[in-house]
Coordinates of N, CA and C and ligand atoms in Angstrom, one line a residue:
M1 N 1.0 -1.3 0.1 CA 0.0 0.2 -0.3 C 0.9 1.3 0.0
I2 N 0.5 2.4 -0.9 CA 1.1 3.4 -1.0 C 1.1 4.4 0.2
K3 N 2.3 4.5 1.2 CA 2.1 5.7 2.2 C 1.7 6.8 1.7
C4 N 1.1 7.8 2.5 CA 0.7 8.8 2.1 C 0.6 9.7 3.3
C5 N 0.2 11.0 3.0 CA 0.3 11.8 4.4 C -0.8 11.8 5.4
N6 N -0.8 12.1 6.5 CA -1.7 11.7 7.6 C -2.4 13.0 7.6
Y7 N -3.5 13.1 6.9 CA -4.5 14.4 7.0 C -5.0 14.8 8.4
D8 N -4.5 14.0 9.4 CA -4.9 14.8 10.6 C -4.0 15.8 11.1
R9 N -2.8 15.6 10.7 CA -1.6 16.7 10.8 C -1.6 18.2 10.2
K10 N -1.5 19.3 10.9 CA -1.7 20.3 10.0 C -1.0 19.9 8.5
Y11 N 0.5 20.2 8.8 CA 1.4 20.2 7.7 C 1.9 18.8 7.4
P12 N 1.7 17.5 7.4 CA 2.2 16.3 7.2 C 3.2 16.1 6.4
M13 N 4.0 15.0 6.7 CA 5.2 14.8 6.3 C 5.3 14.5 4.7
A14 N 6.2 15.0 4.0 CA 6.2 14.8 2.4 C 6.6 13.3 2.0
W15 N 6.2 13.1 1.0 CA 7.0 11.7 0.7 C 8.2 11.7 0.5
D16 N 8.7 10.3 0.7 CA 10.0 9.9 0.6 C 10.3 9.4 -0.9
R17 N 11.8 9.1 -0.9 CA 12.2 8.3 -1.8 C 11.3 6.9 -2.7
E18 N 11.1 6.7 -1.3 CA 10.6 5.1 -1.8 C 9.1 5.6 -2.2
D19 N 8.4 6.3 -1.3 CA 6.9 6.6 -1.8 C 6.7 6.8 -2.8
F20 N 7.7 8.0 -3.5 CA 8.0 8.2 -5.3 C 8.1 7.4 -6.0
S21 N 8.9 6.2 -5.7 CA 9.3 5.3 -6.7 C 8.1 4.5 -6.7
R22 N 7.2 3.8 -5.3 CA 6.2 3.1 -5.7 C 5.0 3.4 -6.5
A23 N 4.9 5.4 -6.0 CA 3.8 5.6 -6.5 C 4.0 5.9 -8.2
Y24 N 5.1 6.0 -8.7 CA 5.2 6.8 -9.7 C 5.4 5.1 -10.7
R25 N 5.8 4.1 -9.9 CA 5.6 2.7 -10.7 C 4.2 2.5 -11.0
R26 N 3.4 2.9 -10.3 CA 1.9 2.5 -10.9 C 1.6 3.6 -11.7
L27 N 1.7 4.9 -11.8 CA 0.9 6.1 -12.3 C 1.9 5.8 -13.8
A28 N 3.3 5.3 -13.7 CA 3.7 5.7 -15.3 C 2.9 5.7 -16.7
P29 N 2.0 4.6 -16.5 CA 1.4 4.0 -17.7 C 0.3 4.8 -18.3
V30 N -0.4 5.6 -17.1 CA -1.3 6.1 -17.0 C -1.1 8.0 -16.9
Y31 N 0.1 8.4 -16.4 CA 0.4 9.7 -16.3 C 0.1 10.6 -17.2
D32 N 0.3 10.5 -18.6 CA -0.1 11.5 -19.7 C -1.7 11.8 -19.6
H33 N -2.2 10.6 -19.3 CA -3.7 10.7 -19.3 C -4.5 11.6 -18.3
G34 N -3.2 11.6 -17.2 CA -3.6 12.3 -15.5 C -3.4 13.3 -15.9
L35 N -2.4 14.0 -16.8 CA -2.4 15.4 -16.9 C -3.4 15.9 -17.8
L36 N -3.9 15.6 -18.3 CA -5.2 16.0 -19.1 C -6.5 16.5 -18.4
L37 N -6.5 15.7 -17.1 CA -7.3 16.1 -15.9 C -7.3 17.5 -15.5
Y38 N -5.6 18.1 -15.6 CA -5.6 19.4 -15.1 C -5.6 20.3 -16.1
E39 N -5.9 19.9 -17.5 CA -5.8 20.6 -18.6 C -7.9 21.0 -18.6
L40 N -8.2 19.9 -17.9 CA -9.7 19.9 -18.3 C -10.4 20.7 -17.0
V41 N -9.7 21.0 -16.0 CA -9.9 21.9 -15.1 C -9.5 23.3 -15.0
G42 N -8.8 23.6 -16.6 CA -8.4 24.8 -16.7 C -7.1 24.8 -16.5
M43 N -6.2 23.8 -15.7 CA -4.8 24.3 -15.6 C -4.1 24.2 -16.7
R44 N -3.6 25.2 -17.3 CA -2.9 25.1 -19.2 C -1.7 24.5 -18.9
L45 N -1.7 23.3 -18.5 CA -0.2 22.8 -17.9 C 0.7 22.9 -19.4
R46 N 0.1 22.3 -20.7 CA 0.9 22.6 -21.9 C 1.2 24.2 -22.2
R47 N 0.6 24.8 -21.9 CA 0.8 26.2 -22.2 C 2.1 26.8 -21.2
Y48 N 1.9 26.6 -19.9 CA 3.1 26.8 -19.3 C 4.4 26.0 -19.7
R49 N 4.0 24.7 -20.1 CA 5.5 23.9 -20.8 C 6.1 24.8 -21.9
R50 N 5.3 25.2 -22.4 CA 5.9 26.1 -23.9 C 6.4 27.3 -23.6
E51 N 5.9 27.9 -22.6 CA 6.6 29.4 -22.0 C 7.9 29.1 -21.2
A52 N 7.8 28.0 -20.5 CA 8.9 27.5 -20.0 C 10.2 27.2 -20.8
V53 N 9.7 26.5 -21.7 CA 10.8 26.2 -22.6 C 11.2 27.3 -23.5
A54 N 10.3 28.2 -24.0 CA 10.6 29.4 -24.7 C 11.7 30.4 -23.7
G55 N 11.2 30.2 -22.0 CA 12.0 31.2 -21.5 C 13.7 30.9 -21.4
L56 N 13.5 29.7 -21.7 CA 15.4 29.0 -21.9 C 16.1 29.7 -22.8
H57 N 15.4 30.2 -24.1 CA 16.3 31.0 -25.1 C 16.9 30.0 -25.5
L58 N 16.9 28.9 -25.5 CA 17.6 27.6 -26.1 C 18.1 27.8 -27.6
Q59 N 19.5 27.9 -28.0 CA 19.5 27.9 -29.2 C 20.0 26.4 -29.9
P60 N 19.8 26.2 -31.3 CA 20.2 24.9 -31.7 C 21.7 24.6 -31.6
G61 N 22.1 23.6 -31.1 CA 23.1 22.5 -30.5 C 23.3 22.9 -29.2
D62 N 22.2 23.3 -28.4 CA 22.3 23.7 -26.9 C 22.4 22.3 -26.0
T63 N 22.7 22.5 -25.1 CA 22.7 21.3 -24.1 C 21.8 21.6 -22.9
V64 N 20.6 20.9 -22.7 CA 19.5 21.1 -21.6 C 19.2 19.9 -20.9
V65 N 19.1 19.8 -19.7 CA 18.7 18.7 -18.6 C 17.4 19.2 -18.3
D66 N 16.3 17.8 -18.3 CA 15.1 18.1 -17.9 C 15.2 17.2 -16.6
L67 N 15.1 18.1 -15.3 CA 15.4 17.2 -14.1 C 13.9 16.7 -13.7
G68 N 13.5 15.8 -13.3 CA 12.2 14.8 -13.2 C 11.5 15.0 -14.2
C69 N 12.2 14.4 -15.2 CA 11.5 14.4 -16.7 C 10.3 13.7 -17.0
G70 N 9.9 12.8 -15.8 CA 9.2 12.0 -15.8 C 9.0 11.0 -17.4
T71 N 7.7 11.2 -18.1 CA 7.5 10.4 -18.9 C 7.7 11.2 -20.5
G72 N 8.5 12.1 -20.3 CA 9.3 12.9 -21.3 C 8.2 13.7 -21.7
V73 N 7.2 14.6 -21.1 CA 6.0 15.2 -22.1 C 6.9 16.9 -22.3
N74 N 7.9 16.9 -21.6 CA 8.8 17.9 -22.5 C 9.6 17.8 -23.7
L75 N 10.0 16.6 -23.9 CA 10.8 16.4 -25.1 C 10.6 17.0 -26.0
P76 N 9.6 16.8 -26.7 CA 9.0 17.6 -28.0 C 9.7 18.8 -28.1
L77 N 9.0 19.7 -27.1 CA 9.4 21.1 -27.0 C 10.6 21.5 -27.2
L78 N 11.3 20.8 -26.2 CA 13.0 20.6 -26.2 C 13.8 20.4 -27.6
L79 N 13.3 19.7 -27.9 CA 14.0 18.7 -29.2 C 13.6 20.0 -30.4
G80 N 12.5 20.7 -30.4 CA 12.0 21.9 -31.3 C 13.3 22.9 -31.1
A81 N 13.7 23.1 -29.8 CA 14.3 24.2 -29.4 C 15.9 24.2 -29.9
V82 N 16.6 22.6 -29.3 CA 17.8 22.6 -29.7 C 18.0 22.0 -31.0
G83 N 17.2 21.7 -31.7 CA 17.5 20.9 -33.0 C 18.3 19.5 -32.9
P84 N 18.3 19.2 -34.4 CA 19.3 17.6 -34.0 C 20.3 17.8 -33.7
T85 N 21.0 18.9 -33.4 CA 22.5 18.9 -33.1 C 22.6 19.0 -31.6
G86 N 21.5 19.3 -31.2 CA 21.4 19.7 -29.4 C 21.4 18.4 -28.9
R87 N 21.4 18.5 -27.4 CA 21.8 17.4 -26.8 C 20.4 17.7 -25.4
I88 N 19.7 16.6 -25.3 CA 18.7 16.5 -24.1 C 19.1 15.5 -23.1
I89 N 19.2 15.8 -21.9 CA 19.5 14.8 -20.8 C 18.2 14.8 -20.0
G90 N 17.5 13.7 -19.7 CA 16.0 13.7 -18.8 C 16.6 12.8 -17.8
V91 N 16.5 13.0 -16.7 CA 16.7 12.7 -15.0 C 15.4 12.8 -14.8
D92 N 15.5 11.2 -13.8 CA 14.2 10.9 -12.9 C 14.6 9.4 -12.1
L93 N 13.9 9.7 -11.1 CA 13.8 8.7 -10.0 C 13.4 7.4 -10.3
S94 N 12.1 7.6 -11.0 CA 11.7 6.3 -11.6 C 11.9 5.8 -13.0
P95 N 12.2 4.4 -12.7 CA 12.4 3.4 -14.2 C 11.1 3.5 -14.9
E96 N 10.2 3.5 -14.2 CA 9.1 3.3 -15.2 C 8.4 4.3 -15.6
M97 N 8.9 5.8 -15.1 CA 8.4 6.5 -15.9 C 9.6 7.3 -16.9
L98 N 10.8 6.7 -16.8 CA 11.5 6.6 -17.8 C 11.2 5.8 -19.2
E99 N 10.7 4.6 -18.6 CA 10.2 3.8 -19.7 C 9.2 4.3 -20.7
Q100 N 8.4 5.1 -20.0 CA 7.5 5.6 -21.0 C 8.2 6.7 -21.8
A101 N 9.1 7.4 -21.1 CA 10.0 8.4 -22.1 C 10.7 7.9 -23.0
Q102 N 11.1 6.7 -22.7 CA 12.1 6.1 -23.7 C 10.9 5.7 -24.8
R103 N 10.0 4.9 -24.8 CA 9.1 4.7 -25.6 C 8.7 5.8 -27.0
K104 N 8.6 7.0 -26.5 CA 8.4 8.2 -26.9 C 9.7 8.4 -28.1
I105 N 10.8 8.4 -27.3 CA 12.1 8.7 -28.0 C 12.3 7.4 -28.9
D106 N 12.0 5.7 -28.9 CA 12.1 5.2 -29.6 C 11.1 5.4 -30.8
A107 N 9.7 5.8 -30.6 CA 8.9 5.7 -31.5 C 9.1 7.0 -32.8
E108 N 9.8 8.0 -32.4 CA 10.2 9.3 -32.7 C 11.5 9.1 -33.5
D109 N 12.3 8.0 -33.1 CA 13.6 8.0 -33.4 C 14.5 9.3 -33.2
W110 N 14.4 9.9 -32.0 CA 15.1 10.8 -31.5 C 16.5 10.4 -31.2
C111 N 17.4 10.8 -31.8 CA 18.6 10.0 -31.4 C 19.7 11.1 -30.2
N112 N 19.3 12.2 -29.9 CA 20.0 13.1 -29.1 C 19.4 13.2 -28.2
V113 N 18.4 12.3 -27.4 CA 18.2 12.3 -25.8 C 18.8 11.3 -25.0
E114 N 19.1 11.6 -24.2 CA 19.4 10.8 -23.1 C 18.7 10.4 -21.9
L115 N 18.6 9.2 -21.3 CA 17.6 9.1 -20.0 C 18.6 8.8 -19.1
V116 N 18.4 9.4 -17.8 CA 19.5 9.0 -16.6 C 18.7 8.6 -15.4
A117 N 18.6 7.5 -15.0 CA 17.4 7.0 -13.7 C 18.4 7.4 -12.5
S118 N 18.0 8.5 -11.7 CA 19.0 9.1 -10.9 C 18.3 9.8 -10.0
D119 N 18.0 9.7 -8.6 CA 17.6 11.1 -7.8 C 18.4 12.1 -8.3
M120 N 17.5 13.1 -8.4 CA 17.9 14.6 -8.8 C 19.0 15.1 -7.5
V121 N 18.8 14.5 -6.2 CA 19.6 15.2 -5.4 C 21.3 14.6 -5.4
D122 N 21.2 13.4 -6.2 CA 22.7 12.9 -6.2 C 23.2 13.2 -7.9
Y123 N 22.5 13.7 -8.6 CA 22.5 13.7 -10.5 C 23.7 14.9 -10.1
V124 N 25.0 14.5 -10.9 CA 26.2 15.2 -10.9 C 26.0 15.6 -12.5
F125 N 25.9 16.9 -12.9 CA 25.7 17.7 -14.0 C 27.1 17.3 -14.9
P126 N 26.9 17.1 -16.2 CA 27.7 17.0 -17.2 C 28.2 18.2 -17.4
P127 N 29.7 18.5 -17.8 CA 30.4 20.0 -18.2 C 29.1 20.3 -19.5
H128 N 29.3 22.1 -19.4 CA 28.5 22.0 -20.8 C 27.1 21.9 -20.9
V129 N 26.4 22.3 -19.7 CA 25.0 22.5 -19.7 C 24.7 23.7 -19.9
D130 N 23.4 24.1 -20.7 CA 23.3 25.6 -21.4 C 22.0 25.8 -20.4
A131 N 21.2 24.8 -20.1 CA 19.9 25.2 -19.2 C 19.5 24.3 -18.9
V132 N 18.8 24.3 -17.8 CA 18.0 23.5 -17.0 C 16.6 23.4 -17.0
L133 N 15.4 22.5 -17.1 CA 14.1 22.5 -17.1 C 13.7 21.8 -16.2
A134 N 12.8 22.0 -14.9 CA 12.2 21.4 -14.2 C 10.6 21.7 -13.9
T135 N 9.9 20.7 -14.4 CA 8.5 21.4 -14.4 C 7.4 20.2 -13.2
L136 N 7.1 20.7 -12.8 CA 6.3 19.8 -11.4 C 7.2 18.9 -10.6
A137 N 8.3 19.3 -10.6 CA 9.5 18.1 -10.1 C 10.2 18.7 -9.0
L138 N 10.6 19.7 -8.9 CA 11.6 20.3 -7.8 C 10.6 20.0 -6.3
A139 N 9.9 20.9 -6.1 CA 9.2 21.2 -4.9 C 8.8 19.5 -4.6
T140 N 8.6 18.6 -5.1 CA 8.3 17.3 -4.3 C 9.2 16.9 -3.6
I141 N 10.4 17.2 -3.7 CA 11.6 16.7 -2.7 C 11.7 17.7 -1.6
P142 N 12.0 17.0 -0.6 CA 12.3 17.8 0.8 C 13.5 18.7 0.4
D143 N 14.6 18.0 -0.1 CA 15.9 18.9 -0.3 C 16.2 19.5 -1.7
Y144 N 15.0 20.4 -2.1 CA 15.2 21.1 -3.3 C 15.8 22.4 -3.3
D145 N 16.5 22.7 -2.2 CA 17.4 23.9 -1.9 C 18.7 23.6 -2.5
S146 N 19.0 22.2 -2.1 CA 20.2 22.0 -2.4 C 20.3 21.6 -4.1
V147 N 19.4 21.3 -4.5 CA 19.4 20.5 -6.0 C 19.4 22.0 -6.8
I148 N 18.6 23.0 -6.3 CA 18.6 24.4 -7.0 C 19.9 24.8 -6.8
R149 N 20.8 24.8 -5.7 CA 22.3 25.7 -5.6 C 23.5 24.7 -6.6
T150 N 22.6 23.2 -6.6 CA 23.9 22.6 -7.5 C 23.6 22.9 -9.3
I151 N 22.2 23.2 -9.3 CA 21.8 23.7 -11.0 C 22.4 25.1 -11.0
A152 N 22.5 25.8 -10.2 CA 23.1 27.1 -10.5 C 24.5 27.1 -10.8
S153 N 25.3 25.9 -9.7 CA 26.7 25.9 -9.9 C 27.1 25.5 -11.3
A154 N 26.1 24.0 -11.7 CA 26.3 23.8 -12.9 C 26.1 24.4 -14.3
L155 N 25.3 25.8 -14.2 CA 25.1 26.6 -15.2 C 26.5 27.2 -15.5
P156 N 26.7 27.8 -16.7 CA 27.6 28.9 -16.8 C 27.1 30.5 -16.6
P157 N 27.8 31.3 -16.9 CA 27.2 32.6 -16.7 C 26.3 32.5 -17.9
G158 N 25.0 33.0 -17.8 CA 24.1 33.6 -18.9 C 23.2 32.3 -19.0
G159 N 23.5 31.0 -18.1 CA 22.7 30.0 -18.4 C 21.3 30.0 -17.6
R160 N 20.5 29.5 -18.3 CA 19.3 29.7 -17.5 C 18.3 28.3 -16.9
L161 N 17.5 28.6 -15.9 CA 16.6 27.8 -15.2 C 15.3 27.8 -15.4
A162 N 14.4 27.1 -16.2 CA 13.0 27.4 -16.2 C 12.3 26.3 -15.1
N163 N 11.4 27.0 -14.6 CA 10.9 26.0 -13.5 C 9.6 26.3 -13.3
F164 N 8.2 25.5 -13.1 CA 6.9 25.6 -12.7 C 6.7 24.8 -11.8
E165 N 5.9 25.0 -10.9 CA 5.5 24.0 -9.4 C 4.1 24.2 -9.3
M166 N 3.5 23.3 -8.8 CA 2.2 23.7 -8.0 C 2.5 23.9 -6.7
T167 N 1.7 24.7 -6.4 CA 1.9 25.2 -4.7 C 0.6 25.5 -4.2
W168 N 0.9 26.1 -3.1 CA -0.6 26.3 -2.3 C -0.7 27.7 -2.2
P169 N -1.5 28.6 -2.5 CA -1.8 30.1 -2.5 C -1.8 29.8 -1.1
E170 N -1.0 31.4 -0.5 CA -1.1 31.6 0.8 C -2.6 31.9 1.5
A171 N -3.5 32.5 0.6 CA -4.6 33.0 1.1 C -5.5 31.6 1.1
W172 N -5.3 30.3 0.4 CA -6.1 29.0 0.3 C -6.3 28.9 2.0
P173 N -7.8 28.6 2.6 CA -7.7 27.7 4.0 C -7.4 26.4 4.0
D174 N -7.1 26.1 5.3 CA -6.5 24.9 5.4 C -7.7 23.8 4.9
W175 N -8.8 24.0 4.8 CA -9.7 23.1 4.3 C -9.4 22.7 2.8
L176 N -9.1 23.7 2.1 CA -8.9 23.8 0.7 C -7.9 23.0 0.4
V177 N -6.6 23.5 1.1 CA -5.0 22.7 0.5 C -5.5 21.3 1.0
K178 N -6.2 20.7 2.0 CA -6.6 19.4 2.3 C -7.3 18.7 1.2
L179 N -8.3 19.6 0.9 CA -9.1 18.6 -0.4 C -8.2 18.6 -1.4
G180 N -7.5 19.7 -2.0 CA -6.5 19.7 -3.1 C -5.3 18.6 -3.0
A181 N -4.6 18.5 -1.9 CA -3.9 17.3 -1.4 C -4.7 16.0 -1.5
K182 N -5.6 15.6 -1.3 CA -6.4 14.6 -1.2 C -6.8 14.0 -2.8
L183 N -7.0 15.2 -3.6 CA -7.5 14.8 -5.1 C -6.0 14.8 -5.6
Q184 N -5.2 15.2 -5.2 CA -3.9 14.8 -6.0 C -3.2 13.9 -5.5
Q185 N -3.5 13.2 -4.6 CA -2.8 12.5 -3.7 C -2.0 11.4 -4.6
P186 N -2.4 10.9 -5.7 CA -1.6 9.8 -6.6 C -0.4 10.6 -7.1
F187 N -0.6 11.9 -7.3 CA 0.7 12.3 -8.0 C 1.6 12.8 -6.9
G188 N 1.6 12.5 -5.6 CA 2.2 12.9 -4.7 C 2.5 13.9 -3.9
V189 N 1.1 15.0 -4.4 CA 1.2 16.1 -3.9 C 0.4 16.1 -2.1
T190 N 1.2 16.9 -1.6 CA 1.2 16.7 0.0 C 0.6 18.2 0.4
T191 N -0.1 18.4 1.5 CA -0.2 19.4 2.3 C 1.1 20.3 2.6
D192 N 2.3 19.7 2.9 CA 3.2 20.4 3.3 C 3.8 21.1 2.3
L193 N 3.6 21.0 0.8 CA 3.8 21.9 -0.5 C 3.6 23.2 0.2
K194 N 2.7 23.7 1.0 CA 2.5 25.3 1.2 C 3.7 25.5 2.2
D195 N 4.7 24.4 2.9 CA 5.9 25.2 3.5 C 7.2 25.8 2.2
R196 N 6.7 25.0 1.2 CA 8.2 25.0 0.2 C 7.7 26.0 -0.9
K197 N 8.8 26.8 -0.7 CA 9.0 27.7 -1.8 C 10.1 27.7 -2.8
P198 N 10.0 27.0 -3.7 CA 11.2 26.8 -5.0 C 11.6 28.2 -5.2
A199 N 10.7 29.0 -5.6 CA 11.2 30.0 -6.2 C 11.8 31.2 -5.3
R200 N 11.5 31.1 -3.9 CA 12.5 32.1 -3.3 C 14.1 31.0 -3.3
S201 N 13.8 29.8 -3.4 CA 15.5 29.1 -3.3 C 16.0 29.5 -4.8
I202 N 15.2 29.8 -5.6 CA 15.7 29.9 -7.1 C 16.3 31.6 -6.8
Q203 N 15.8 32.5 -6.2 CA 15.7 33.8 -6.2 C 17.2 33.8 -5.3
R204 N 17.2 32.9 -4.5 CA 18.4 33.3 -3.6 C 19.8 32.7 -4.2
H205 N 19.5 31.5 -5.1 CA 21.0 31.1 -5.5 C 21.2 31.7 -6.8
F206 N 20.2 32.4 -7.3 CA 20.4 33.0 -9.1 C 20.3 34.6 -8.9
A207 N 21.4 34.9 -10.0 CA 21.5 36.4 -9.7 C 20.3 37.0 -10.0
R208 N 19.4 36.6 -11.3 CA 18.3 37.3 -12.0 C 17.1 36.1 -11.9
C209 N 16.4 36.8 -11.4 CA 14.9 35.5 -11.2 C 13.9 36.4 -11.4
D210 N 12.8 35.9 -12.4 CA 11.6 36.5 -12.8 C 10.7 35.4 -12.3
S211 N 9.8 35.5 -11.4 CA 8.9 34.6 -10.9 C 7.5 35.4 -10.9
S212 N 6.6 34.6 -11.3 CA 5.1 34.8 -11.3 C 4.1 33.8 -10.8
E213 N 2.7 34.1 -11.1 CA 1.7 33.2 -10.6 C 0.8 32.9 -11.5
R214 N 0.4 31.6 -11.4 CA -0.5 31.2 -12.7 C -1.7 30.6 -11.8
Y215 N -2.7 30.6 -12.7 CA -3.9 29.5 -12.1 C -4.3 29.9 -10.7
F216 N -4.2 31.0 -10.5 CA -4.9 31.7 -9.0 C -4.2 31.3 -8.0
G217 N -2.4 31.5 -8.6 CA -1.6 31.4 -7.5 C -1.5 29.7 -7.3
A218 N -1.9 28.9 -7.7 CA -1.7 27.2 -7.4 C -0.4 26.9 -8.3
I219 N -0.2 27.7 -9.1 CA 1.3 27.6 -10.1 C 2.1 28.4 -9.7
S220 N 3.4 28.1 -9.5 CA 4.5 29.2 -9.2 C 5.2 29.3 -10.5
F221 N 5.6 30.1 -11.2 CA 6.4 29.7 -12.6 C 7.9 30.9 -12.4
C222 N 8.8 30.2 -12.8 CA 10.1 31.1 -12.6 C 11.0 30.8 -13.7
I223 N 11.5 32.1 -14.4 CA 12.6 32.0 -15.1 C 13.9 32.5 -14.5
A224 N 14.9 31.8 -14.3 CA 16.1 32.3 -13.8 C 17.2 32.1 -14.4
I225 N 18.3 33.2 -14.1 CA 19.6 33.5 -15.1 C 20.7 33.7 -14.4
R226 N 22.1 33.0 -14.7 CA 22.9 33.0 -14.1 C 23.9 34.0 -14.7
Q227 N 23.8 35.3 -14.3 CA 24.2 36.3 -15.0 C 25.7 36.3 -15.0
A228 N 26.4 36.9 -16.6 CA 27.7 37.3 -16.5 C 28.4 37.8 -15.3
G229 N 29.3 37.2 -14.7 CA 30.2 38.2 -13.9 C 29.5 38.3 -12.3
T230 N 28.4 37.6 -12.2 CA 28.1 37.9 -10.9 C 27.9 36.7 -10.1
G231 N 28.2 35.6 -10.7 CA 28.5 34.1 -9.9 C 27.3 33.9 -9.4
V232 N 27.2 32.8 -8.4 CA 26.4 32.1 -7.9 C 26.0 32.5 -6.2
N233 N 24.9 33.1 -6.1 CA 24.5 33.4 -4.6 C 24.7 32.1 -3.8
V234 N 25.7 31.8 -3.2 CA 25.1 30.1 -2.2 C 25.5 30.7 -0.9
Ligands
SAM1 C1 4.4 15.2 -11.1 S1 6.1 14.2 -11.8 C2 6.4 15.7 -13.3 C3 7.1 14.8 -14.7 C4 7.5 15.9 -15.4 N1 8.3 16.6 -15.0 C5 6.0 16.7 -15.7 O1 6.2 17.9 -16.0 O2 5.3 16.2 -16.4 C6 7.2 14.2 -10.8 C7 8.4 13.3 -11.3 O3 9.5 13.6 -10.4 C8 10.1 12.4 -10.3 N2 10.9 12.4 -9.2 C9 10.0 12.5 -7.7 N3 11.2 12.8 -6.7 C10 12.2 12.4 -7.5 C11 14.1 12.6 -7.1 N4 14.2 12.7 -5.9 N5 14.7 12.7 -8.3 C12 14.5 12.5 -9.5 N6 13.1 12.5 -9.8 C13 12.2 12.5 -9.1 C14 8.7 11.5 -10.3 O4 9.5 9.8 -10.6 C15 8.4 12.1 -11.6 O5 8.6 11.4 -12.5

């Protein structure tokens, strides 16, 4: 049985690595269909993905890492941006989610996409990464701050990070947060996301960060740039 949050506590513990592995093992075959449910309630995830990839300002031939890439839903957009001479590296904890991504790669015969099964906390970035994308992935892990610091160190001056996450708007009452967490429980959404602020970490570790909210504050969207000459704020 999947361990999940205890709704009796105000801000219950997040899922750990094993919880995610178990949950996404089951979810992998239906994950892409599950995303459609969000679109149906007006959460325009496809549009946010397009905006996030556009915000990376990728050039043909660039190397981009998609952290927590899941079933590879961002791959077509990234491939369109870096072209056949570019390199895309998808990193995810769940072999089953990566299996779904690999199916897309095989079906389309994409030769410049590599998948890495790894906890993003342990992932060692290769040299010469131009940009990093993370969609619906960073806030799910408790030590997202150290991952963001590592991303900032791995990027060259001018390198970009695009990120969007589900978050709980400050103004939402507890009952609404609990209901939202209950409905999204299969995706690992827990009420303690209320305390997680990846956008604030990104602001701390990057010299420049443009952040905004979407979908009534339930999506936190962020494009960050490691500016030339300013280094990384650690
Ligand atoms: C909500 S899905 C997002 C997938 C994809 N990025 C998207 O936008 O649809 C979260 C993904 O993060 C992965 N994940 C969770 N914890 C992780 C970790 N510590 N390291 C790497 N991937 C992780 C899960 O396996 C899952 O594929």
